[in-house]
Structures are given as structure tokens and as C-alpha cells.
Coordinates of C-alpha atoms in Angstrom, one line a residue:
X1 CA 28.3 -5.2 -0.4
X2 CA 24.7 -4.2 -0.3
X3 CA 23.5 -7.5 1.1
X4 CA 24.5 -6.4 4.6
X5 CA 21.9 -6.4 7.3
X6 CA 22.2 -2.6 8.0
X7 CA 20.9 -1.0 4.8
X8 CA 21.0 2.4 6.4
X9 CA 24.8 2.0 6.9
X10 CA 25.1 0.8 3.3
X11 CA 23.2 3.8 2.1
X12 CA 25.2 6.4 4.0
X13 CA 28.5 4.9 3.1
X14 CA 27.5 4.3 -0.5
X15 CA 29.0 0.9 0.0
X16 CA 27.5 -0.4 -3.3
X17 CA 28.4 2.6 -5.4
X18 CA 31.8 3.9 -4.2
X19 CA 33.3 3.1 -7.6
X20 CA 30.2 3.0 -9.7
X21 CA 28.6 6.4 -9.6
X22 CA 25.6 6.9 -11.9
X23 CA 27.0 7.5 -15.3
X24 CA 27.1 10.8 -17.0
X25 CA 29.1 10.0 -20.1
X26 CA 31.7 7.5 -18.9
X27 CA 33.0 5.1 -16.2
X28 CA 33.8 6.7 -12.9
X29 CA 36.3 4.0 -11.8
X30 CA 38.1 4.0 -15.1
X31 CA 38.5 7.8 -15.0
X32 CA 40.1 7.6 -11.5
X33 CA 42.7 5.0 -12.7
X34 CA 43.4 7.2 -15.8
X35 CA 43.9 10.2 -13.6
X36 CA 46.3 8.4 -11.3
X37 CA 48.4 7.2 -14.2
X38 CA 48.5 10.8 -15.7
X39 CA 49.5 12.3 -12.3
X40 CA 52.4 9.9 -12.1
X41 CA 53.8 10.0 -15.6
X42 CA 52.8 13.2 -17.3
X43 CA 55.3 15.4 -15.4
X44 CA 58.1 13.1 -16.8
X45 CA 56.9 13.6 -20.4
X46 CA 56.0 17.3 -20.4
X47 CA 57.5 20.5 -19.0
X48 CA 56.5 20.9 -15.4
X49 CA 54.6 24.2 -15.9
X50 CA 52.5 22.6 -18.7
X51 CA 51.5 19.4 -17.0
X52 CA 48.4 20.6 -15.3
X53 CA 46.8 21.8 -18.5
X54 CA 47.6 18.7 -20.5
X55 CA 46.4 16.6 -17.5
X56 CA 43.0 18.3 -17.4
X57 CA 42.5 17.9 -21.2
X58 CA 43.4 14.2 -21.2
X59 CA 41.5 13.5 -18.0
X60 CA 38.3 15.0 -19.3
X61 CA 38.7 13.0 -22.5
X62 CA 39.0 9.8 -20.5
X63 CA 35.9 10.6 -18.5
X64 CA 33.9 11.3 -21.7
X65 CA 34.8 8.1 -23.6
X66 CA 31.2 7.0 -23.5
X67 CA 28.9 9.9 -24.6
X68 CA 25.4 10.2 -23.3
X69 CA 22.5 8.8 -25.4
X70 CA 19.5 10.8 -26.5
X71 CA 15.9 9.5 -26.9
X72 CA 12.9 11.1 -28.5
X73 CA 9.4 9.6 -28.9
X74 CA 9.1 11.4 -32.3
X75 CA 12.4 10.1 -33.7
X76 CA 12.3 7.7 -36.7
X77 CA 16.1 7.0 -36.6
X78 CA 17.0 3.4 -37.4
X79 CA 20.8 3.5 -38.0
X80 CA 23.5 5.4 -36.1
X81 CA 21.1 6.6 -33.4
X82 CA 21.7 8.1 -30.1
X83 CA 22.9 11.7 -30.7
X84 CA 21.0 14.8 -30.0
X85 CA 20.4 15.2 -33.8
X86 CA 19.4 11.6 -34.4
X87 CA 18.1 10.2 -31.1
X88 CA 16.7 6.8 -30.5
X89 CA 13.0 6.5 -31.0
X90 CA 12.3 4.5 -27.9
X91 CA 13.8 3.6 -24.5
X92 CA 13.8 -0.1 -25.5
X93 CA 15.9 0.5 -28.6
X94 CA 18.4 2.5 -26.6
X95 CA 18.6 -0.3 -24.0
X96 CA 19.2 -2.9 -26.7
X97 CA 22.2 -0.9 -28.0
X98 CA 23.5 -0.2 -24.5
X99 CA 23.1 -3.4 -22.4
X100 CA 25.7 -2.6 -19.8
X101 CA 24.7 0.8 -18.4
X102 CA 24.5 4.3 -19.8
X103 CA 23.1 7.8 -19.4
X104 CA 19.8 8.2 -21.3
X105 CA 18.6 11.8 -21.9
X106 CA 14.8 11.9 -22.6
X107 CA 13.8 14.7 -24.9
X108 CA 10.4 16.3 -24.4
X109 CA 7.3 14.3 -25.3
X110 CA 5.0 11.5 -24.3
X111 CA 6.6 8.0 -24.3
X112 CA 3.9 5.4 -24.9
X113 CA 3.6 1.8 -26.2
X114 CA 5.4 -1.4 -25.3
X115 CA 8.8 0.0 -26.4
X116 CA 8.8 2.5 -23.5
X117 CA 7.5 0.6 -20.6
X118 CA 7.6 -2.9 -19.0
X119 CA 11.4 -2.8 -19.3
X120 CA 14.3 -4.0 -17.1
X121 CA 17.4 -1.9 -16.3
X122 CA 20.2 -4.1 -15.0
X123 CA 23.8 -5.3 -15.7
X124 CA 25.4 -1.9 -14.8
X125 CA 24.3 1.6 -13.8
X126 CA 21.7 3.4 -15.9
X127 CA 20.7 7.1 -15.6
X128 CA 17.3 8.0 -17.1
X129 CA 17.0 11.8 -17.1
X130 CA 15.2 14.7 -18.7
X131 CA 17.5 16.2 -21.3
X132 CA 19.7 19.1 -20.2
X133 CA 18.1 22.5 -20.5
X134 CA 14.5 21.2 -19.9
X135 CA 13.4 22.0 -16.4
X136 CA 9.7 20.9 -16.4
X137 CA 9.5 17.1 -15.7
X138 CA 5.9 17.0 -17.1
X139 CA 7.4 17.5 -20.6
X140 CA 9.0 14.0 -20.5
X141 CA 6.1 11.6 -19.6
X142 CA 6.4 7.8 -19.6
X143 CA 2.7 6.8 -20.0
X144 CA 2.0 3.1 -19.6
X145 CA -1.7 3.7 -20.6
X146 CA -2.9 1.3 -17.8
X147 CA -1.8 -1.5 -20.1
X148 CA 1.8 -2.2 -18.8
X149 CA 4.0 -1.8 -15.8
X150 CA 6.9 0.6 -15.6
X151 CA 10.4 -0.6 -15.0
X152 CA 12.3 -3.2 -13.1
X153 CA 15.6 -1.9 -11.6
X154 CA 18.3 -4.4 -10.6
X155 CA 22.0 -4.6 -10.0
X156 CA 22.5 -0.9 -10.2
X157 CA 23.3 1.8 -9.3
X158 CA 20.5 3.5 -11.1
X159 CA 19.2 7.1 -11.2
X160 CA 15.9 8.4 -12.5
X161 CA 15.8 12.2 -12.7
X162 CA 13.1 14.8 -13.6
X163 CA 10.8 12.4 -15.4
X164 CA 7.1 11.7 -15.0
X165 CA 5.7 8.2 -15.0
X166 CA 2.0 7.7 -15.0
X167 CA -0.8 5.0 -15.5
X168 CA 1.6 2.1 -15.0
X169 CA -0.1 -1.1 -13.9
X170 CA 1.4 -4.4 -12.8
X171 CA -1.2 -7.2 -12.6
X172 CA 1.3 -10.1 -12.9
X173 CA 5.0 -10.5 -13.1
X174 CA 4.7 -9.3 -16.8
X175 CA 8.3 -10.2 -17.7
X176 CA 11.0 -12.6 -16.6
X177 CA 12.8 -10.1 -14.4
X178 CA 9.8 -9.1 -12.2
X179 CA 9.1 -10.5 -8.8
X180 CA 5.4 -10.9 -8.5
X181 CA 2.7 -8.4 -9.2
X182 CA 4.4 -5.6 -7.2
X183 CA 5.5 -2.1 -8.0
X184 CA 3.2 -0.6 -10.7
X185 CA 5.7 2.1 -11.7
X186 CA 9.0 0.8 -10.3
X187 CA 10.1 -2.5 -8.9
X188 CA 13.6 -2.2 -7.3
X189 CA 15.8 -4.9 -5.9
X190 CA 19.5 -5.2 -5.1
X191 CA 20.2 -1.8 -6.7
X192 CA 21.2 1.4 -5.0
X193 CA 18.7 3.8 -6.6
X194 CA 18.2 7.6 -6.7
X195 CA 14.9 9.1 -7.6
X196 CA 15.2 12.9 -8.0
X197 CA 12.5 15.3 -9.2
X198 CA 10.3 12.3 -10.3
X199 CA 6.5 12.4 -10.5
X200 CA 4.7 9.1 -10.1
X201 CA 1.0 9.3 -10.6
X202 CA -1.9 6.9 -11.1
X203 CA 0.4 3.8 -10.7
X204 CA -1.3 0.5 -9.7
X205 CA -0.2 -2.9 -8.5
X206 CA -2.3 -6.0 -7.6
X207 CA 0.3 -6.8 -5.0
X208 CA 2.4 -4.5 -2.8
X209 CA 3.8 -1.1 -3.8
X210 CA 1.3 0.7 -6.0
X211 CA 4.0 3.1 -7.2
X212 CA 7.3 1.8 -5.8
X213 CA 8.3 -1.6 -4.5
X214 CA 11.8 -2.1 -3.2
X215 CA 13.6 -4.9 -1.4
X216 CA 17.2 -5.6 -0.5
X217 CA 18.5 -2.2 -1.6
X218 CA 19.1 1.4 -0.4
X219 CA 17.6 4.4 -2.1
X220 CA 17.4 8.2 -2.1
X221 CA 14.0 9.7 -2.9
X222 CA 14.5 13.4 -3.4
X223 CA 12.1 16.1 -4.6
X224 CA 9.7 13.4 -5.8
X225 CA 5.9 13.4 -5.7
X226 CA 4.0 10.1 -5.4
X227 CA 0.3 10.7 -5.9
X228 CA -3.0 8.9 -6.8
X229 CA -1.5 5.4 -6.8
X230 CA -3.0 2.2 -5.4
X231 CA -2.0 -1.3 -4.2
X232 CA -4.1 -4.4 -4.0
X233 CA -2.2 -5.3 -0.8
X234 CA 0.2 -2.9 1.1
X235 CA 1.9 0.4 0.4
X236 CA -0.1 2.4 -2.2
X237 CA 2.8 4.8 -2.7
X238 CA 5.8 2.8 -1.4
X239 CA 6.3 -0.7 -0.1
X240 CA 9.8 -1.3 1.3
X241 CA 11.3 -4.4 3.0
X242 CA 14.9 -5.5 3.9
X243 CA 15.9 -2.0 2.7
X244 CA 16.6 1.6 3.6
X245 CA 15.4 4.8 1.9
X246 CA 15.5 8.4 2.6
X247 CA 12.7 10.8 1.6
X248 CA 14.3 14.2 1.1
X249 CA 13.8 17.8 -0.2
X250 CA 10.3 18.7 -1.3
X251 CA 9.1 15.1 -1.7
X252 CA 5.4 14.3 -1.1
X253 CA 3.2 11.3 -0.8
X254 CA -0.5 12.0 -1.0
X255 CA -3.9 10.7 -2.3
X256 CA -2.7 7.1 -2.4
X257 CA -4.6 4.0 -1.3
X258 CA -4.0 0.4 -0.3
X259 CA -6.4 -2.4 0.5
X260 CA -4.3 -3.9 3.4
X261 CA -2.7 -0.9 5.0
X262 CA -0.1 1.8 4.4
X263 CA -2.1 3.8 1.9
X264 CA 1.1 5.9 1.2
X265 CA 4.0 3.9 2.8
X266 CA 4.3 0.4 4.3
X267 CA 7.7 -0.5 5.8
X268 CA 8.8 -4.0 6.8
X269 CA 7.6 -7.5 6.1
X270 CA 6.8 -10.7 8.0
X271 CA 10.2 -12.4 8.0
X272 CA 12.9 -11.4 10.6
X273 CA 15.3 -10.4 7.8
X274 CA 12.7 -8.1 6.2
X275 CA 13.2 -5.1 8.5
X276 CA 13.1 -1.7 6.8
X277 CA 13.7 2.0 7.7
X278 CA 12.5 5.1 5.9
X279 CA 13.8 8.4 7.0
X280 CA 11.6 11.3 6.1
X281 CA 13.6 14.5 6.2
X282 CA 11.7 17.8 6.6
X283 CA 10.2 19.5 4.7
X284 CA 9.1 16.3 2.9
X285 CA 5.5 15.4 3.6
X286 CA 4.0 11.9 4.2
X287 CA 0.9 10.9 6.2
X288 CA 1.3 10.7 9.9
X289 CA 0.2 7.4 11.4
X290 CA -1.8 4.4 10.1
X291 CA -3.4 3.7 7.7
X292 CA -1.5 6.3 5.7
X293 CA 1.9 5.3 7.0
X294 CA 2.1 1.8 8.5
X295 CA 4.9 -0.5 9.6
X296 CA 5.1 -4.3 10.1
X297 CA 5.3 -4.8 13.9
X298 CA 8.9 -5.0 15.1
X299 CA 10.1 -5.0 11.5
X300 CA 9.8 -1.5 10.1
X301 CA 10.0 2.2 11.0
X302 CA 9.3 5.5 9.3
X303 CA 11.1 8.3 11.1
X304 CA 10.5 12.0 10.7
X305 CA 13.9 13.8 10.8
X306 CA 14.9 17.4 11.1
X307 CA 16.6 18.9 8.2
X308 CA 19.3 20.2 10.4
X309 CA 21.2 17.8 12.6
X310 CA 19.2 14.8 11.7
X311 CA 17.3 14.7 15.0
X312 CA 14.4 12.2 15.1
X313 CA 11.2 14.2 15.6
X314 CA 8.6 11.4 15.3
X315 CA 8.0 7.8 14.5
X316 CA 5.3 8.2 11.9
X317 CA 4.0 4.6 12.3
X318 CA 3.2 5.1 16.0
X319 CA 0.5 7.8 15.5
X320 CA -2.3 5.4 15.4
X321 CA -5.2 6.9 13.5
X322 CA -3.3 10.1 13.0
X323 CA -4.2 10.3 9.4
X324 CA -7.7 8.9 9.7
X325 CA -10.6 11.2 8.7
X326 CA -13.5 10.6 11.0
X327 CA -15.9 12.9 9.2
X328 CA -19.1 11.1 8.3
X329 CA -19.7 12.6 4.9
X330 CA -21.4 10.4 2.4
X331 CA -21.2 12.6 -0.7
X332 CA -17.5 12.2 -1.4
X333 CA -15.0 11.1 -4.0
X334 CA -11.3 10.6 -3.4
X335 CA -9.1 13.6 -4.2
X336 CA -7.5 11.9 -7.1
X337 CA -10.8 11.5 -9.0
X338 CA -10.3 13.0 -12.5
X339 CA -12.8 15.5 -14.1
X340 CA -12.4 16.7 -17.7
X341 CA -12.5 20.4 -18.5
X342 CA -14.0 22.2 -21.4
X343 CA -10.5 23.2 -22.8
X344 CA -9.6 19.5 -23.2
X345 CA -7.4 19.3 -20.1
X346 CA -8.2 17.3 -16.9
X347 CA -7.9 18.0 -13.2
X348 CA -7.9 16.0 -10.0
X349 CA -11.0 16.8 -8.0
X350 CA -8.9 18.2 -5.2
X351 CA -7.6 20.9 -7.5
X352 CA -10.9 22.1 -9.0
X353 CA -11.9 25.7 -8.3
X354 CA -15.2 27.6 -8.5
X355 CA -15.6 28.8 -12.1
X356 CA -13.9 25.7 -13.8
X357 CA -16.0 24.2 -16.6
X358 CA -16.2 20.5 -16.0
X359 CA -17.8 17.7 -18.0
X360 CA -21.4 16.7 -17.1
X361 CA -22.4 14.7 -20.2
X362 CA -21.0 13.2 -23.3
X363 CA -20.1 16.5 -24.8
X364 CA -21.6 19.0 -22.3
X365 CA -19.8 21.1 -19.7
X366 CA -20.9 23.2 -16.8
X367 CA -19.3 25.7 -14.5
X368 CA -18.5 24.7 -10.9
X369 CA -20.5 27.0 -8.6
X370 CA -19.6 25.5 -5.2
X371 CA -17.1 23.3 -3.4
X372 CA -18.7 21.9 -0.3
X373 CA -15.5 20.6 1.3
X374 CA -13.2 23.5 0.4
X375 CA -12.8 24.9 3.9
X376 CA -11.8 21.6 5.4
X377 CA -9.4 21.0 2.5
X378 CA -7.7 24.3 3.2
X379 CA -7.5 23.5 6.9
X380 CA -5.8 20.1 6.2
X381 CA -8.8 18.0 7.3
X382 CA -9.4 16.7 3.8
X383 CA -6.0 17.3 2.2
X384 CA -3.6 14.7 0.8
X385 CA -2.4 13.6 4.3
X386 CA -5.8 12.4 5.6
X387 CA -7.3 9.1 4.8
X388 CA -10.8 7.9 4.3
X389 CA -12.6 4.7 3.4
X390 CA -13.8 4.3 -0.2
X391 CA -15.4 1.7 -2.4
X392 CA -13.3 1.0 -5.4
X393 CA -15.4 0.0 -8.4
X394 CA -13.2 -1.3 -11.2
X395 CA -14.7 -2.0 -14.6
X396 CA -14.0 -4.0 -17.8
X397 CA -12.4 -1.1 -19.5
X398 CA -9.7 -0.8 -16.8
X399 CA -11.2 2.4 -15.3
X400 CA -12.1 2.7 -11.6
X401 CA -14.0 5.0 -9.3
X402 CA -13.3 5.6 -5.6
X403 CA -16.5 6.8 -3.8
X404 CA -18.0 6.6 -0.4
X405 CA -20.6 3.8 0.1
X406 CA -23.7 6.0 0.1
X407 CA -22.7 8.1 -2.9
X408 CA -25.2 7.9 -5.8
X409 CA -24.0 6.6 -9.2
X410 CA -25.8 5.5 -12.4
X411 CA -25.8 1.7 -12.6
X412 CA -27.9 -1.1 -13.9
X413 CA -27.9 -4.9 -14.3
X414 CA -28.4 -4.9 -18.1
X415 CA -26.0 -3.6 -20.7
X416 CA -27.2 -0.7 -22.8
X417 CA -25.3 1.4 -25.3
X418 CA -25.9 4.0 -28.0
X419 CA -28.8 5.5 -26.2
X420 CA -29.6 9.2 -26.0
X421 CA -28.7 10.9 -22.7
X422 CA -32.4 11.0 -21.5
X423 CA -33.0 7.3 -22.4
X424 CA -29.8 6.2 -20.8
X425 CA -30.7 8.2 -17.6
X426 CA -33.9 6.2 -17.4
X427 CA -32.2 2.8 -18.0
X428 CA -29.3 3.6 -15.5
X429 CA -31.0 4.8 -12.3
X430 CA -29.1 6.4 -9.5
X431 CA -28.1 3.7 -6.9
X432 CA -26.0 3.7 -3.8
X433 CA -22.4 2.6 -4.5
X434 CA -22.7 0.0 -1.7
X435 CA -25.5 -1.6 -3.7
X436 CA -23.5 -2.1 -6.9
X437 CA -22.4 -5.7 -7.5
X438 CA -19.9 -7.4 -9.8
X439 CA -21.5 -7.9 -13.2
X440 CA -23.6 -4.7 -13.1
X441 CA -22.9 -1.9 -15.5
X442 CA -21.9 1.7 -14.8
X443 CA -23.0 4.5 -17.2
X444 CA -19.8 5.6 -18.9
X445 CA -18.9 8.3 -21.5
X446 CA -15.2 7.2 -21.8
X447 CA -15.8 6.1 -25.4
X448 CA -17.4 9.5 -26.3
X449 CA -20.8 7.9 -26.3
X450 CA -23.1 6.6 -23.6
X451 CA -22.5 2.9 -22.8
X452 CA -22.5 0.5 -19.9
X453 CA -19.1 -0.5 -18.5
X454 CA -19.2 -3.8 -16.7
X455 CA -18.0 -3.9 -13.0
X456 CA -15.4 -6.6 -12.6
X457 CA -14.3 -6.1 -9.0
X458 CA -15.3 -4.2 -5.8
X459 CA -13.2 -3.7 -2.8
X460 CA -12.8 -1.3 0.1
X461 CA -9.6 0.8 0.0
X462 CA -8.1 3.7 2.0
X463 CA -7.7 6.9 0.0
X464 CA -6.8 10.5 0.7
X465 CA -9.2 13.4 0.9
X466 CA -12.9 13.8 0.6
X467 CA -14.2 15.9 -2.3
X468 CA -17.3 16.7 -4.3
X469 CA -18.3 19.6 -6.6
X470 CA -21.6 21.3 -7.5
X471 CA -22.1 22.6 -11.0
X472 CA -24.4 25.1 -12.6
X473 CA -26.2 22.2 -14.3
X474 CA -29.6 21.8 -12.8
X475 CA -29.6 18.0 -12.9
X476 CA -26.8 17.7 -10.3
X477 CA -24.8 15.2 -12.3
X478 CA -21.1 15.2 -13.2
X479 CA -18.7 12.9 -15.1
X480 CA -16.0 11.6 -12.8
X481 CA -13.2 9.2 -14.1
X482 CA -15.4 8.8 -17.2
X483 CA -18.6 7.7 -15.3
X484 CA -21.9 9.6 -14.9
X485 CA -22.5 10.1 -11.2
X486 CA -24.4 12.4 -8.9
X487 CA -22.6 15.1 -7.0
X488 CA -24.5 14.0 -3.9
X489 CA -25.5 11.1 -1.7
X490 CA -28.5 9.7 0.3
X491 CA -31.2 11.6 -1.6
X492 CA -30.3 13.3 -4.9
X493 CA -33.5 15.2 -5.5
X494 CA -33.6 17.0 -2.1
X495 CA -29.9 17.8 -1.9
X496 CA -29.8 18.9 -5.5
X497 CA -32.8 21.2 -4.8
X498 CA -30.9 22.8 -1.9
X499 CA -28.0 23.7 -4.1
X500 CA -30.2 25.7 -6.5
X501 CA -29.6 28.5 -3.9
X502 CA -25.9 28.2 -4.6
X503 CA -26.5 28.2 -8.3
X504 CA -28.4 31.4 -8.1
X505 CA -25.9 33.0 -5.8
X506 CA -23.1 32.1 -8.3
X507 CA -24.7 34.5 -10.8
X508 CA -25.2 37.3 -8.2
X509 CA -21.8 37.3 -6.5
X510 CA -18.1 37.1 -7.6
X511 CA -16.6 33.6 -7.5
X512 CA -14.4 34.3 -4.5
X513 CA -17.6 34.9 -2.4
X514 CA -18.6 31.2 -3.1
X515 CA -15.2 30.1 -1.7
X516 CA -15.3 32.1 1.5
X517 CA -14.7 30.0 4.6
X518 CA -17.8 31.4 6.3
X519 CA -20.1 30.5 3.3
X520 CA -18.6 26.9 3.2
X521 CA -18.9 26.5 7.0
X522 CA -22.6 27.5 7.1
X523 CA -23.3 25.1 4.2
X524 CA -21.4 22.3 6.0
X525 CA -23.5 22.7 9.2
X526 CA -26.8 22.9 7.3
X527 CA -25.6 19.9 5.3
X528 CA -24.9 17.8 8.4
X529 CA -28.4 18.5 9.7
X530 CA -30.0 17.7 6.3
X531 CA -28.1 14.4 6.0
X532 CA -29.1 13.4 9.5
X533 CA -32.8 14.1 8.7
X534 CA -32.5 12.3 5.4
X535 CA -31.0 9.2 7.0
X536 CA -33.7 9.2 9.7
X537 CA -36.8 9.6 7.5
X538 CA -35.9 8.7 3.9

């Protein structure tokens, strides 16, 4: 019974799944009974030397009584669906036809629309997995398009394997099965759950658990990456209460944010029965200490365990400030900020390299000539395990921007659209992010033309990493998350003029020279002096 107090015991003993393993073509308990019957009676019916062969054939048949179901976003099947040749066209249609548990194999593609998200898996065990033979989880993408949440998992056991879920957003219960605005990608309760090889990215929840919210259950999180997700309350990556979870293999939590603590993980809740334990088994990586990893006092613990022997190495909630970034940089975006490239792809700012061509206007691109924070990012000071304070500016279109408070962005109090770039630049002056107010407009190119996008909310969040990029473009502007912004802070004109030296050097030296630690270190030291003078006199 998984309603016991010690969820860790329940997890390790598989108390809620001993006769209900995640399905792979049939019922586990039924196959055991069939095998026992065969073992007792087949020797009486067949020659002794032939019994093992016949037993194996019949036993395999019993296990496979319920074949796995295939789904493809490009399928138009309407009758007799579910086979590899004629797969269902959506996850919802497969659920409707299999209401009591099944193994669903997702064929490669992008799963969008209301038939592939905001769904509930319950009344038996479901396995949602990338189809056999496909090893790259990015090829099966459940994209909620920032319009819907992901899945509610209840009364399992359930398994999700080698699947990517992105841009899932829960702003209200959204359907009858959900419990509050929690768990942007996954809301899990009363269900033993395995997440294996899953990528959860850009998930959002107005409540707790930006990517994952779990309560009254046990879980295994294995080889799973939770990145660039945010919560309006606690646990940007994971919120867990009255539950146990392991984090194993090559799992990683980074570049997440939460308004009320636990930018990556928050364990425990306020009531005495809401205690929670997360065991992080090396080499999995999560932030060390608040605000990245945070626990409710006397209610939660996040323990770092050795991969051999299970020895407890650290209580990650007790390293107060251990993942706090104390650097006083003003010209920074969070590492999850997205820039578009000239080849039509996109990159998180933490992954940009010198030489990449990034968007700087509606249809214009420019090469990156310098990464001011590259050295500290390599050293771990600004990587995904550090946390910084950002202003989150969210707009009417559903987009958002995480920037430091003195960063310069184009904003105005009056809506303008359809202007030329030069006219728009005049109507949308560069202002400090901290001076933007709800009701103002940010200059956006998200609709492939210049237009104002109305700010609907502003809040302070914790996020991972501090990043900015300098391009070949002489105006010092870039497009980040669809908004036209400066690469700099405090004083755009002076700082941009300084980086003309780097632009010239980019044409004189190979790209690797611009990424040398020595070059970046010298620039950092000069930059600190310049910022100090600018704050003092400007």
C-alpha cells in the first residue's frame, strides 16, 4: 500500500508495483498465474522431454496477449488503429481506446495540439515510450506550445521513457483530474512512477513544481534532464511532498527558477504528514544548497548518495547559499534565454559559441565575436548549478524574459507596430529592466515584424547562470526570447564602444583566441572597473 508513511520503504520494496510492473505487451500478474498453471499440468499432458519447449511457447503467448500500441503525429488512421503500420494519430485517441493501461510507443515527430497534452493517465499502468529502435529522445517531442499543461499521472504504476516534453504550462487546474496549478509538465500523485531518459524543458506552473509536482507517491528519476523550467511558487524543476524519489544515472537539474525557493528542487511541505526525501545518486547533478535546492524545515531532505554502497555524502539542503552567485554583474540574461540562429535553429544562451550567427533584428543576423562570461561559465561559477536573481518580465503573447535589473531593454508606454526598425528604435528607447512597469510594451520581433508586446506581470525569480553575448553588429543589440534588447547594462553607448575593440580583433585572430581564458579574464577585470566608474559618475 503506497499510502504508508515511509515512502522510501515503499519505493525500495516496490510495495505498490509488485504485481503490476509497467506493461510491455501484457499483464504481469496474469502471466505469473498462467506460468504456474503450465508448470503444474503441462508435464502431465506432454512427454517430459518436450514440456519445457511447449511451456516457453505458451508462456510467451500469455504474456503477449495485449500487444503494444503505436502512435504517430503524422498518422491519419481512424479505424483499426494502433499497429506499427497504422498507428493512432494522437495520444488522446490511444488513451480513449485503452482506458485501463497500456504500453504506448511514440514514433518520431512533434506531438502538438490538445490531443497530445493536458491528458490524464490513470486506472492502471501506462508506459509512454519512444518506439523501439529510436535512440534519440529529441525525435519524439510532446510540445504543449505554452498553451496547455502536460500530463496528470494517477493510480499507476506509470513509466515515461526516452521522450521530450517542452513548453508545457499549467496556470489553473485545467482539467478535472488536476490538483491546483501545479506541475507544468507532470503532476503525479498516488502513482509509482519511473522517468527514464526524459527531457523536460521550458515547463511552467503558476503554483509549485514548474516541471514536476509529486505528492503521495514514490518515483525513480533516471537519466533525465530538467532544464529551463519555472514555478510561480516553489520548486522550479521538482516539488515533492509526502513522497520519496531517487535521482539516478546521468540526471541533471539546471537553469530552473522559482519565485519562493528551490529553483531546481523543493522537498517537503508545511503539514507534519508532508515530509519528503530525495536521494540524488552520483553522478547525477543538482544544485548544492538554497536557493537551488531547498527543503521545508523539519519536513524534507535532499541527500547526495555515493553510487557504490549508498553512503550519504551530503545533505544538499544544508549548504546555505551554496549555489548562490554573488557576482555583481548587471549585463546578464539567464542561461536558458533563447537566441535564434541564421540556419533556423535556436540555442540557449549558455550554449552559444564565438562565430555563431544570432538574430539581431527582424530578419538580420550577426556573428558572435565575444562571450564576456565564458571563463566563469567553464569554471562552474555561472554554470547550471549556480543561481542568480533575475527580473521576469512576462508579456501578453505568453513570452517572458529573465534579465538582471540594470540590463537595458527597448520598452515604451505606448503601443506601436508596423514601424521600420529605425523608427521603432526611436519609439522604444533603451530603459533599465527595473524601470519597466506592468502595462508598458517591449519591442518584439516574435511575429516577424516589429511590434509592442504588453507586459502583464513582473516578478523576481531565481535562475541559473549569468550570460550575455557581443555580436559583430555595431549597434550592440540582439534578439533574446523574441525581444530586442541590448547586450549590455548601465550605459549602452560607452560599453558598446569598448567592444568595438573585440569586433576588430575578431577579424584579426581565429575564433579560439577570442575564447581564451586570459582574454576573457582581462576583459572581466576591465569591465568591473568600467561598471564601477559608470555607476559612480553616470
